[in-house]
Tab-separated table of C-alpha atoms in Angstrom:
chain	number	residue	atom	x	y	z
Y	1	MET	CA	80.560	61.919	53.550
Y	2	ALA	CA	80.188	63.597	50.061
Y	3	GLU	CA	83.040	62.676	47.585
Y	4	THR	CA	86.111	64.952	48.088
Y	5	GLY	CA	88.998	65.866	46.070
Y	6	ALA	CA	87.171	67.817	43.211
Y	7	ALA	CA	86.765	71.607	43.593
Y	8	GLN	CA	82.837	71.609	44.060
Y	9	ALA	CA	82.226	74.165	46.716
Y	10	ASN	CA	81.960	77.988	46.343
Y	11	ILE	CA	82.248	78.526	50.092
Y	12	GLY	CA	83.710	76.707	53.066
Y	13	VAL	CA	83.290	76.654	56.853
Y	14	VAL	CA	86.093	75.686	59.323
Y	15	GLY	CA	84.821	75.127	62.795
Y	16	LEU	CA	81.567	73.201	63.325
Y	17	ALA	CA	80.528	73.980	66.881
Y	18	VAL	CA	76.927	75.369	67.063
Y	19	MET	CA	77.584	78.736	65.483
Y	20	GLY	CA	79.766	77.270	62.616
Y	21	SER	CA	77.324	74.306	61.968
Y	22	ASN	CA	74.301	76.858	61.844
Y	23	LEU	CA	76.120	79.157	59.525
Y	24	ALA	CA	77.134	76.139	57.253
Y	25	ARG	CA	73.431	75.161	57.185
Y	26	ASN	CA	72.366	78.650	56.297
Y	27	LEU	CA	74.842	78.879	53.578
Y	28	ALA	CA	73.742	75.349	52.198
Y	29	SER	CA	70.091	76.472	52.181
Y	30	ARG	CA	70.581	79.368	49.856
Y	31	ALA	CA	70.333	78.779	46.033
Y	32	GLY	CA	73.752	78.780	44.404
Y	33	ASN	CA	75.769	77.867	47.386
Y	34	THR	CA	77.660	74.486	47.747
Y	35	VAL	CA	79.374	74.376	51.119
Y	36	ALA	CA	82.539	72.651	52.084
Y	37	VAL	CA	82.888	71.800	55.789
Y	38	PHE	CA	85.776	70.903	57.890
Y	39	ASN	CA	86.428	70.468	61.632
Y	40	ARG	CA	89.523	69.594	63.559
Y	41	SER	CA	87.531	66.597	65.099
Y	42	PRO	CA	86.225	64.581	62.312
Y	43	GLU	CA	83.486	63.248	64.458
Y	44	ARG	CA	81.691	66.639	64.518
Y	45	THR	CA	81.965	66.836	60.762
Y	46	ARG	CA	80.376	63.418	60.374
Y	47	LEU	CA	77.652	64.242	62.847
Y	48	LEU	CA	76.720	67.358	60.877
Y	49	THR	CA	76.567	65.736	57.435
Y	50	THR	CA	74.694	62.663	58.922
Y	51	GLU	CA	72.070	64.961	60.664
Y	52	HIS	CA	71.641	67.208	57.590
Y	53	PRO	CA	72.048	65.276	54.400
Y	54	GLU	CA	69.712	67.634	52.728
Y	55	ALA	CA	72.370	70.343	52.944
Y	56	GLY	CA	74.670	68.395	50.437
Y	57	PHE	CA	77.909	69.365	52.210
Y	58	VAL	CA	81.229	68.628	50.741
Y	59	ALA	CA	82.875	67.227	53.965
Y	60	SER	CA	86.608	66.595	54.414
Y	61	GLU	CA	88.674	65.053	57.199
Y	62	THR	CA	91.787	66.994	56.454
Y	63	ILE	CA	92.371	70.514	55.758
Y	64	GLU	CA	94.212	69.706	52.537
Y	65	GLU	CA	91.074	68.004	51.318
Y	66	PHE	CA	89.029	70.915	52.441
Y	67	VAL	CA	91.137	73.423	50.361
Y	68	ALA	CA	91.114	70.987	47.335
Y	69	SER	CA	87.204	71.067	47.431
Y	70	LEU	CA	86.880	74.744	47.109
Y	71	GLN	CA	86.607	76.558	43.748
Y	72	LYS	CA	88.786	79.449	43.054
Y	73	PRO	CA	89.052	82.004	44.266
Y	74	ARG	CA	88.722	79.891	47.456
Y	75	THR	CA	86.691	81.345	50.212
Y	76	ALA	CA	86.654	79.910	53.800
Y	77	ILE	CA	84.869	81.231	56.905
Y	78	ILE	CA	86.601	80.415	60.147
Y	79	MET	CA	84.230	79.871	63.207
Y	80	VAL	CA	86.784	78.688	65.799
Y	81	GLN	CA	87.587	79.986	69.246
Y	82	ALA	CA	89.090	83.370	69.248
Y	83	GLY	CA	92.888	83.626	69.928
Y	84	ALA	CA	95.612	81.092	69.372
Y	85	GLY	CA	93.100	78.692	67.713
Y	86	THR	CA	92.157	81.248	65.150
Y	87	ASP	CA	95.835	82.081	64.450
Y	88	ALA	CA	96.601	78.390	63.949
Y	89	VAL	CA	93.879	77.922	61.423
Y	90	ILE	CA	94.551	81.173	59.578
Y	91	SER	CA	98.317	80.014	59.350
Y	92	ARG	CA	97.523	76.793	57.926
Y	93	LEU	CA	95.077	78.002	55.441
Y	94	THR	CA	97.585	80.830	54.294
Y	95	THR	CA	100.085	78.129	53.448
Y	96	LEU	CA	97.564	76.205	51.282
Y	97	PHE	CA	95.670	79.187	49.745
Y	98	GLU	CA	96.754	81.086	46.656
Y	99	PRO	CA	96.815	84.896	45.964
Y	100	GLY	CA	93.270	86.121	45.495
Y	101	ASP	CA	91.751	83.663	47.802
Y	102	ILE	CA	89.927	84.820	50.943
Y	103	ILE	CA	90.023	83.819	54.499
Y	104	VAL	CA	87.126	85.141	56.721
Y	105	ASP	CA	87.228	85.238	60.527
Y	106	GLY	CA	83.724	85.180	61.669
Y	107	GLY	CA	84.327	85.015	65.292
Y	108	ASN	CA	84.257	87.600	68.036
Y	109	ALA	CA	87.889	88.647	67.321
Y	110	ASP	CA	89.615	91.769	68.968
Y	111	PHE	CA	89.664	94.174	66.106
Y	112	GLN	CA	93.439	94.863	66.930
Y	113	ASP	CA	94.066	91.212	66.203
Y	114	THR	CA	92.188	91.523	62.981
Y	115	ILE	CA	94.304	94.500	61.868
Y	116	ARG	CA	97.433	92.442	62.621
Y	117	ARG	CA	96.201	89.399	60.791
Y	118	GLU	CA	95.000	91.346	57.856
Y	119	LYS	CA	98.425	92.891	57.292
Y	120	GLU	CA	100.201	89.517	57.693
Y	121	VAL	CA	97.922	87.586	55.362
Y	122	ARG	CA	97.917	90.500	52.789
Y	123	ALA	CA	101.643	90.126	52.372
Y	124	THR	CA	101.042	86.625	50.980
Y	125	GLY	CA	98.559	87.916	48.387
Y	126	VAL	CA	95.681	86.193	50.235
Y	127	ASN	CA	92.685	88.335	51.236
Y	128	PHE	CA	91.766	88.343	54.963
Y	129	VAL	CA	88.272	89.522	56.183
Y	130	GLY	CA	87.326	90.047	59.812
Y	131	ALA	CA	83.548	89.813	59.816
Y	132	GLY	CA	81.343	90.435	62.768
Y	133	ILE	CA	78.362	88.239	62.873
Y	134	SER	CA	75.386	89.082	65.019
Y	135	GLY	CA	72.283	87.165	66.064
Y	136	GLY	CA	73.503	84.310	68.041
Y	137	GLU	CA	72.762	80.630	67.144
Y	138	GLU	CA	69.290	81.408	65.649
Y	139	GLY	CA	70.740	84.354	63.601
Y	140	ALA	CA	73.515	82.124	62.181
Y	141	LEU	CA	70.892	79.662	61.130
Y	142	LYS	CA	68.166	81.855	59.842
Y	143	GLY	CA	69.713	85.109	58.858
Y	144	PRO	CA	72.309	87.305	60.927
Y	145	SER	CA	73.470	90.721	60.663
Y	146	ILE	CA	76.961	90.696	59.221
Y	147	MET	CA	79.748	93.321	59.440
Y	148	PRO	CA	82.651	92.498	57.142
Y	149	GLY	CA	85.878	94.438	56.941
Y	150	GLY	CA	88.727	93.593	54.564
Y	151	SER	CA	89.453	94.816	51.144
Y	152	VAL	CA	87.082	96.062	48.522
Y	153	GLU	CA	88.514	93.418	46.199
Y	154	ALA	CA	87.542	90.574	48.700
Y	155	TYR	CA	84.100	92.006	49.056
Y	156	LYS	CA	83.304	91.587	45.437
Y	157	THR	CA	83.514	87.851	45.791
Y	158	LEU	CA	82.256	87.624	49.327
Y	159	GLY	CA	79.560	90.159	49.257
Y	160	PRO	CA	77.056	88.120	47.259
Y	161	ILE	CA	77.590	85.053	49.362
Y	162	LEU	CA	77.033	87.015	52.630
Y	163	GLU	CA	74.097	88.771	51.236
Y	164	SER	CA	72.522	85.223	50.336
Y	165	ILE	CA	72.498	84.412	54.088
Y	166	ALA	CA	71.987	87.742	55.943
Y	167	ALA	CA	68.658	88.734	57.400
Y	168	VAL	CA	66.543	90.896	55.072
Y	169	VAL	CA	64.632	94.065	56.221
Y	170	ASP	CA	62.369	96.065	53.779
Y	171	GLY	CA	64.126	93.925	50.995
Y	172	VAL	CA	67.636	95.096	52.063
Y	173	PRO	CA	70.091	92.440	53.231
Y	174	CYS	CA	71.547	93.182	56.741
Y	175	VAL	CA	75.210	93.150	55.427
Y	176	THR	CA	77.339	95.838	54.215
Y	177	HIS	CA	81.189	96.441	53.699
Y	178	ILE	CA	82.156	98.328	56.853
Y	179	GLY	CA	85.647	99.292	55.874
Y	180	THR	CA	89.137	97.914	55.603
Y	181	ASP	CA	91.163	95.554	57.783
Y	182	GLY	CA	89.603	95.545	61.379
Y	183	ALA	CA	86.594	97.813	60.759
Y	184	GLY	CA	84.112	95.027	60.783
Y	185	HIS	CA	85.255	93.678	64.045
Y	186	PHE	CA	85.443	97.025	65.567
Y	187	VAL	CA	81.804	97.915	64.613
Y	188	LYS	CA	80.780	94.436	65.930
Y	189	MET	CA	82.419	95.435	69.257
Y	190	ILE	CA	80.520	98.599	69.524
Y	191	HIS	CA	77.352	96.742	68.620
Y	192	ASN	CA	77.907	94.461	71.567
Y	193	GLY	CA	78.738	97.326	73.819
Y	194	ILE	CA	75.453	98.975	72.864
Y	195	GLU	CA	73.729	95.625	73.542
Y	196	TYR	CA	75.262	95.747	77.041
Y	197	ALA	CA	73.709	99.168	77.735
Y	198	ASP	CA	70.392	98.323	76.194
Y	199	MET	CA	70.012	95.147	78.293
Y	200	GLN	CA	71.010	97.139	81.509
Y	201	LEU	CA	68.503	99.862	80.786
Y	202	ILE	CA	65.746	97.135	80.344
Y	203	ALA	CA	66.634	95.442	83.639
Y	204	GLU	CA	66.629	98.867	85.465
Y	205	ALA	CA	63.134	99.449	84.071
Y	206	TYR	CA	62.097	96.010	85.187
Y	207	ASP	CA	63.462	96.631	88.700
Y	208	LEU	CA	61.692	99.936	89.031
Y	209	LEU	CA	58.357	98.493	88.008
Y	210	ARG	CA	58.710	95.676	90.362
Y	211	LYS	CA	60.069	97.614	93.456
Y	212	VAL	CA	58.175	100.968	93.158
Y	213	THR	CA	54.932	100.009	91.570
Y	214	GLY	CA	54.724	96.494	93.098
Y	215	HIS	CA	54.076	94.769	89.845
Y	216	SER	CA	54.508	90.993	89.434
Y	217	PRO	CA	56.886	89.677	86.853
Y	218	ALA	CA	53.846	88.501	84.953
Y	219	ALA	CA	52.421	91.996	85.036
Y	220	ILE	CA	55.676	93.421	83.979
Y	221	ALA	CA	55.801	91.032	81.040
Y	222	ASP	CA	52.420	92.440	80.015
Y	223	VAL	CA	53.908	95.985	80.280
Y	224	PHE	CA	56.754	95.097	78.089
Y	225	THR	CA	54.528	93.365	75.610
Y	226	GLU	CA	52.550	96.692	75.428
Y	227	TRP	CA	55.767	98.666	74.985
Y	228	ASN	CA	56.931	96.384	72.121
Y	229	GLU	CA	53.973	97.666	70.123
Y	230	GLY	CA	55.260	101.234	70.241
Y	231	ASP	CA	58.496	103.137	69.810
Y	232	LEU	CA	60.334	100.728	71.961
Y	233	GLU	CA	59.624	97.782	69.636
Y	234	SER	CA	62.629	95.636	69.669
Y	235	TYR	CA	63.967	92.068	69.964
Y	236	LEU	CA	65.312	92.694	73.504
Y	237	ILE	CA	62.043	94.175	74.707
Y	238	GLU	CA	60.326	91.080	73.042
Y	239	ILE	CA	62.404	88.426	74.765
Y	240	THR	CA	62.175	90.274	78.145
Y	241	ALA	CA	58.544	89.839	78.234
Y	242	GLU	CA	59.031	86.134	77.586
Y	243	VAL	CA	61.728	85.811	80.281
Y	244	LEU	CA	59.449	87.526	82.742
Y	245	ARG	CA	56.365	85.344	81.863
Y	246	GLN	CA	58.244	82.098	82.407
Y	247	VAL	CA	57.284	79.998	85.480
Y	248	ASP	CA	59.913	77.667	87.117
Y	249	ALA	CA	58.686	74.039	86.786
Y	250	LYS	CA	60.350	72.842	89.882
Y	251	THR	CA	59.063	75.584	92.342
Y	252	GLY	CA	56.176	77.204	90.593
Y	253	LEU	CA	57.907	80.532	91.266
Y	254	PRO	CA	58.580	83.049	88.562
Y	255	PHE	CA	61.645	81.986	86.606
Y	256	ILE	CA	63.294	85.356	87.357
Y	257	ASP	CA	63.094	84.755	91.031
Y	258	VAL	CA	64.997	81.623	90.925
Y	259	VAL	CA	67.861	82.932	88.877
Y	260	LEU	CA	70.900	83.993	90.754
Y	261	ASP	CA	71.411	87.678	90.254
Y	262	GLU	CA	75.089	87.589	89.126
Y	263	ALA	CA	75.585	88.463	85.469
Y	264	GLY	CA	78.630	87.527	83.510
Y	265	SER	CA	80.138	88.621	80.307
Y	266	LYS	CA	82.402	87.551	77.489
Y	267	GLY	CA	84.447	90.529	77.167
Y	268	THR	CA	83.191	92.668	74.248
Y	269	GLY	CA	81.612	95.097	76.390
Y	270	VAL	CA	84.861	95.535	78.400
Y	271	TRP	CA	86.636	96.029	75.019
Y	272	THR	CA	84.212	98.601	73.972
Y	273	VAL	CA	84.931	100.727	77.153
Y	274	GLN	CA	88.747	100.201	76.956
Y	275	ASN	CA	88.753	101.432	73.324
Y	276	ALA	CA	86.459	104.239	74.026
Y	277	LEU	CA	88.744	105.394	76.801
Y	278	ASP	CA	91.787	105.186	74.345
Y	279	LEU	CA	89.729	107.273	71.835
Y	280	GLY	CA	88.560	109.832	74.385
Y	281	VAL	CA	85.016	109.076	73.712
Y	282	PRO	CA	82.504	109.027	76.702
Y	283	VAL	CA	80.546	105.846	76.583
Y	284	GLY	CA	79.169	106.076	80.094
Y	285	GLY	CA	76.014	104.057	79.425
Y	286	ILE	CA	78.052	100.973	78.138
Y	287	ALA	CA	80.520	101.425	81.014
Y	288	GLU	CA	77.818	101.431	83.662
Y	289	ALA	CA	76.301	98.337	82.120
Y	290	VAL	CA	79.783	96.592	82.254
Y	291	PHE	CA	80.355	97.665	85.880
Y	292	ALA	CA	76.788	96.752	86.871
Y	293	ARG	CA	77.582	93.175	85.797
Y	294	ALA	CA	80.798	93.316	87.714
Y	295	VAL	CA	79.059	94.512	90.841
Y	296	SER	CA	76.568	91.835	90.640
Y	297	SER	CA	79.296	89.258	90.318
Y	298	HIS	CA	80.959	90.034	93.747
Y	299	PRO	CA	78.709	88.482	96.355
Y	300	GLU	CA	81.636	88.489	98.858
Y	301	GLN	CA	81.309	92.390	98.903
Y	302	ARG	CA	77.521	92.621	98.569
Y	303	VAL	CA	76.773	90.312	101.545
Y	304	PRO	CA	78.913	92.102	104.124
Y	305	VAL	CA	77.757	95.542	102.947
Y	306	ARG	CA	74.330	94.588	103.317
Y	307	ALA	CA	74.859	93.131	106.818
Y	308	ALA	CA	76.568	96.351	107.923
Y	309	ILE	CA	73.550	98.522	106.887
Y	310	THR	CA	70.806	98.786	109.591
Y	311	ALA	CA	68.157	100.575	107.384
Y	312	ARG	CA	67.311	101.290	103.794
Y	313	PRO	CA	65.243	104.109	102.295
Y	314	GLU	CA	61.524	103.577	102.129
Y	315	ILE	CA	60.213	103.094	98.508
Y	316	ALA	CA	59.019	106.573	97.397
Y	317	VAL	CA	55.345	107.048	96.734
Y	318	VAL	CA	54.576	107.793	92.976
Y	319	GLY	CA	51.550	108.622	90.992
Y	320	HIS	CA	49.681	106.519	88.469
Y	321	THR	CA	51.786	107.836	85.523
Y	322	PHE	CA	55.089	106.181	86.912
Y	323	GLN	CA	54.843	103.284	84.597
Y	324	ASP	CA	54.816	105.803	81.644
Y	325	ASP	CA	57.553	107.733	83.054
Y	326	VAL	CA	59.680	104.563	83.160
Y	327	ARG	CA	58.894	103.967	79.486
Y	328	GLN	CA	60.022	107.509	78.551
Y	329	ALA	CA	63.029	107.332	80.616
Y	330	LEU	CA	63.886	104.015	78.984
Y	331	TYR	CA	63.546	105.532	75.532
Y	332	ALA	CA	65.595	108.588	76.314
Y	333	SER	CA	68.355	106.597	77.909
Y	334	LYS	CA	68.350	104.278	75.021
Y	335	VAL	CA	68.835	107.288	72.697
Y	336	VAL	CA	72.019	108.259	74.698
Y	337	ALA	CA	73.439	104.660	74.642
Y	338	TYR	CA	73.191	104.552	70.778
Y	339	ALA	CA	74.444	108.090	70.393
Y	340	GLN	CA	77.601	107.152	72.446
Y	341	GLY	CA	78.066	104.007	70.456
Y	342	PHE	CA	77.987	105.812	67.213
Y	343	ASP	CA	80.337	108.437	68.617
Y	344	ALA	CA	82.800	105.725	69.239
Y	345	ILE	CA	82.440	104.328	65.677
Y	346	ILE	CA	83.160	107.841	64.339
Y	347	ALA	CA	86.229	108.229	66.380
Y	348	GLY	CA	87.474	104.691	65.663
Y	349	ALA	CA	87.185	105.318	61.936
Y	350	LYS	CA	89.073	108.625	62.143
Y	351	LYS	CA	91.978	106.962	64.099
Y	352	TYR	CA	92.235	103.722	61.964
Y	353	GLY	CA	91.611	105.467	58.625
Y	354	TRP	CA	88.234	103.672	57.727
Y	355	THR	CA	85.469	105.350	55.600
Y	356	VAL	CA	82.300	104.125	57.359
Y	357	ASP	CA	78.769	104.794	56.541
Y	358	LYS	CA	76.866	105.402	59.737
Y	359	GLY	CA	73.432	105.037	58.089
Y	360	ALA	CA	74.488	101.797	56.480
Y	361	ILE	CA	75.536	100.490	59.908
Y	362	ALA	CA	72.130	101.334	61.335
Y	363	THR	CA	70.401	99.721	58.388
Y	364	ILE	CA	72.074	96.425	58.791
Y	365	TRP	CA	71.367	96.403	62.477
Y	366	ARG	CA	67.606	96.523	61.831
Y	367	GLY	CA	67.498	92.627	61.401
Y	368	GLY	CA	69.246	89.500	62.417
Y	369	CYS	CA	71.144	90.989	65.243
Y	370	ILE	CA	70.426	91.176	69.035
Y	371	ILE	CA	69.884	95.024	69.053
Y	372	ARG	CA	67.481	95.035	66.188
Y	373	ALA	CA	64.719	97.417	66.731
Y	374	GLN	CA	62.325	99.855	65.115
Y	375	PHE	CA	64.351	102.554	66.838
Y	376	LEU	CA	67.191	102.071	64.276
Y	377	ASN	CA	65.101	103.415	61.352
Y	378	ARG	CA	65.149	106.819	63.091
Y	379	ILE	CA	68.963	106.546	63.140
Y	380	VAL	CA	69.051	105.785	59.434
Y	381	ASP	CA	66.986	108.843	58.885
Y	382	ALA	CA	69.184	110.963	61.020
Y	383	TYR	CA	72.298	110.155	59.161
Y	384	ALA	CA	70.579	110.503	55.900
Y	385	ASN	CA	69.429	113.932	56.817
Y	386	ASP	CA	72.878	115.069	58.082
Y	387	PRO	CA	75.898	112.426	57.559
Y	388	SER	CA	78.130	114.669	59.683
Y	389	ILE	CA	75.806	115.450	62.450
Y	390	ALA	CA	77.784	116.214	65.694
Y	391	SER	CA	75.544	113.717	67.928
Y	392	LEU	CA	72.374	111.803	67.437
Y	393	LEU	CA	71.062	113.927	70.339
Y	394	ALA	CA	71.362	116.958	68.025
Y	395	ASP	CA	69.087	115.268	65.339
Y	396	PRO	CA	65.589	117.089	65.335
Y	397	TYR	CA	63.688	113.773	65.931
Y	398	PHE	CA	65.824	112.570	68.736
Y	399	ALA	CA	66.177	116.060	70.382
Y	400	GLN	CA	62.410	116.317	70.493
Y	401	ALA	CA	61.984	112.667	71.791
Y	402	VAL	CA	64.424	113.400	74.613
Y	403	ALA	CA	62.788	116.715	75.417
Y	404	ASP	CA	59.277	115.117	75.551
Y	405	GLY	CA	60.641	112.624	78.025
Y	406	GLU	CA	63.002	114.625	80.025
Y	407	SER	CA	60.691	115.362	82.886
Y	408	ALA	CA	59.613	111.713	83.180
Y	409	TRP	CA	63.300	110.897	83.082
Y	410	ARG	CA	64.224	113.163	85.905
Y	411	ARG	CA	61.249	111.837	87.945
Y	412	VAL	CA	62.403	108.370	87.493
Y	413	VAL	CA	66.039	108.989	88.421
Y	414	SER	CA	65.118	111.047	91.402
Y	415	THR	CA	62.534	108.448	92.653
Y	416	ALA	CA	65.119	105.647	92.345
Y	417	ALA	CA	67.661	107.738	94.293
Y	418	LEU	CA	65.183	108.337	97.011
Y	419	SER	CA	64.072	104.732	97.133
Y	420	GLY	CA	67.641	103.240	97.196
Y	421	ILE	CA	67.100	101.415	93.950
Y	422	PRO	CA	70.336	101.450	91.691
Y	423	VAL	CA	69.789	102.780	88.143
Y	424	PRO	CA	73.340	103.352	86.964
Y	425	GLY	CA	72.207	103.246	83.322
Y	426	PHE	CA	69.435	105.768	83.535
Y	427	ALA	CA	71.450	107.971	85.911
Y	428	SER	CA	74.676	108.011	83.745
Y	429	ALA	CA	72.489	108.706	80.550
Y	430	LEU	CA	70.835	111.539	82.203
Y	431	SER	CA	74.017	113.035	83.398
Y	432	TYR	CA	75.591	112.817	80.057
Y	433	PHE	CA	72.513	114.564	78.468
Y	434	ASP	CA	72.920	117.282	81.035
Y	435	SER	CA	76.670	117.654	80.362
Y	436	LEU	CA	76.047	118.247	76.655
Y	437	ALA	CA	73.120	120.523	77.447
Y	438	SER	CA	75.001	122.713	80.054
Y	439	GLU	CA	76.283	126.113	78.961
Y	440	ARG	CA	79.266	125.768	81.194
Y	441	LEU	CA	80.885	122.710	82.943
Y	442	PRO	CA	83.102	122.519	86.085
Y	443	ALA	CA	85.928	121.404	83.852
Y	444	ALA	CA	87.203	125.023	84.187
Y	445	LEU	CA	87.873	124.237	87.771
Y	446	VAL	CA	89.571	120.910	86.934
Y	447	GLN	CA	91.933	122.789	84.488
Y	448	GLY	CA	92.699	125.250	87.241
Y	449	GLN	CA	93.675	122.444	89.697
Y	450	ARG	CA	95.682	120.732	86.946
Y	451	ASP	CA	97.685	124.031	86.309
Y	452	PHE	CA	98.163	124.487	90.086
Y	453	PHE	CA	99.699	121.119	90.782
Y	454	GLY	CA	101.265	120.182	87.466
Y	455	ALA	CA	101.668	123.366	85.221
Y	456	HIS	CA	99.372	121.676	82.683
Y	457	THR	CA	98.307	125.049	81.278
Y	458	TYR	CA	94.856	126.223	80.292
Y	459	LYS	CA	93.058	128.271	77.655
Y	460	ARG	CA	90.942	131.531	78.365
Y	461	VAL	CA	87.419	132.261	77.077
Y	462	ASP	CA	88.282	135.871	76.138
Y	463	MET	CA	91.460	135.578	74.038
Y	464	PRO	CA	93.498	132.882	72.032
Y	465	GLY	CA	96.594	131.266	73.235
Y	466	THR	CA	97.704	128.851	76.127
Y	467	PHE	CA	98.415	130.168	79.562
Y	468	HIS	CA	99.941	129.225	82.856
Y	469	THR	CA	99.557	130.952	86.286
Y	470	LEU	CA	102.756	131.026	88.461
Y	471	TRP	CA	100.936	129.662	91.408
Y	472	SER	CA	103.977	129.297	93.702
Y	473	GLY	CA	105.409	132.684	92.617
Y	474	ASP	CA	103.530	135.981	92.369
Y	475	ARG	CA	100.590	134.340	90.805
Y	476	SER	CA	100.805	136.394	87.557
Y	477	GLU	CA	99.749	134.807	84.214
Y	478	ILE	CA	102.036	133.858	81.387
Y	479	GLU	CA	101.491	132.709	77.848
Y	480	THR	CA	103.122	129.360	77.025
Y	481	GLU	CA	104.179	128.140	73.512
Y	482	GLY	CA	102.918	124.638	73.950
Y	483	SER	CA	100.011	122.977	75.732
Y	484	SER	CA	99.601	119.871	77.621
Y	485	LEU	CA	95.839	119.988	77.906
């Protein structure tokens, strides 16, 4: 190990599993950075320093040595398992750090925990930053998209370091100060929710092309490769083609056919839906993606239901344009998923007092992260043209894109329904679009029902005020002072 005891490093990493190790290597590869490393198990620290002597790591076997090796203001990035482990490391560092030093949680923390931790640590004079880091193992090593929260003061020191390791698109590092306390982890959570929706939509497109058009996985891989040259260009489309082209070495079958069709999750998609419900923001595309994984993971229900069904619909006959219909439906549904995600970011910022730059968020998602895509440039443009736009679906470009694909979108969803092929993502997105586009919704009837059984009151279209009908009396209408709408 390198000599310890002297303050040599300008940045430190605690937790040297794959993500932490790759992040430390990324930091060490950038000019101007000297990286201190520490892991609870010294063996992992020794392994990292032995395998990568070129990094010049300042390695420590105790956390006290680690802290002593950091230059002031000390800055340490924690890359340990979320929850109690993170709290334990934060607690220990807080007792050893001094006012002005910076603790960064780079894990997938619940943003509510980050708000709590930032408040507790700030009371000691130490800065605490919750930073969402997207891009997986490869991103951590080669350049992730980074979403830091915390104070403006902390970002003055931290910003240049994070900019040195972030992905770069068009000369712009994929990192920006998102907002105070938990803003960074909140935006990372929404990013992951959008990722769920995007993956589900792509999976539905694959399923339609295979079952309706009869394409083989290899043929569908070619379709996705072609789509990746156009407006659907993205990392997820790119890797989908790679997965579909893969052949299983043991059986010679397409890889996709030997993989169990039960998808798991790590919770961030669920968090997105739970928080969106709390905020009153509809994120049906994300929710359906979460629920689709849940349905897939219950074979104990799927098997007996299939056994109880004696017949299934025949696959609908479609024309030669169906493949392009799916492409257009995928793009339109993708617009909806991102629109819903940004609606959640806007609502979260309002509730928690964050000042967020939506265009800057879209900018840093263009590289390094899992949802990086050409599409995000259009979102940057939309918020540049109108920072307070009510919905991305109201932006002229996206409104026209959806209008151009609307007929295809409807054909795809109806074909899927007639064929018995589940497309919860496509169908939910279309219903959301139709809800926003409808001049009048059946919510009026829901309000009447609520007023009937619970005196929840309602508003009228022809006059101001809040009203209640005496349903159990003479059914006359009275104006009320308050509203429980």
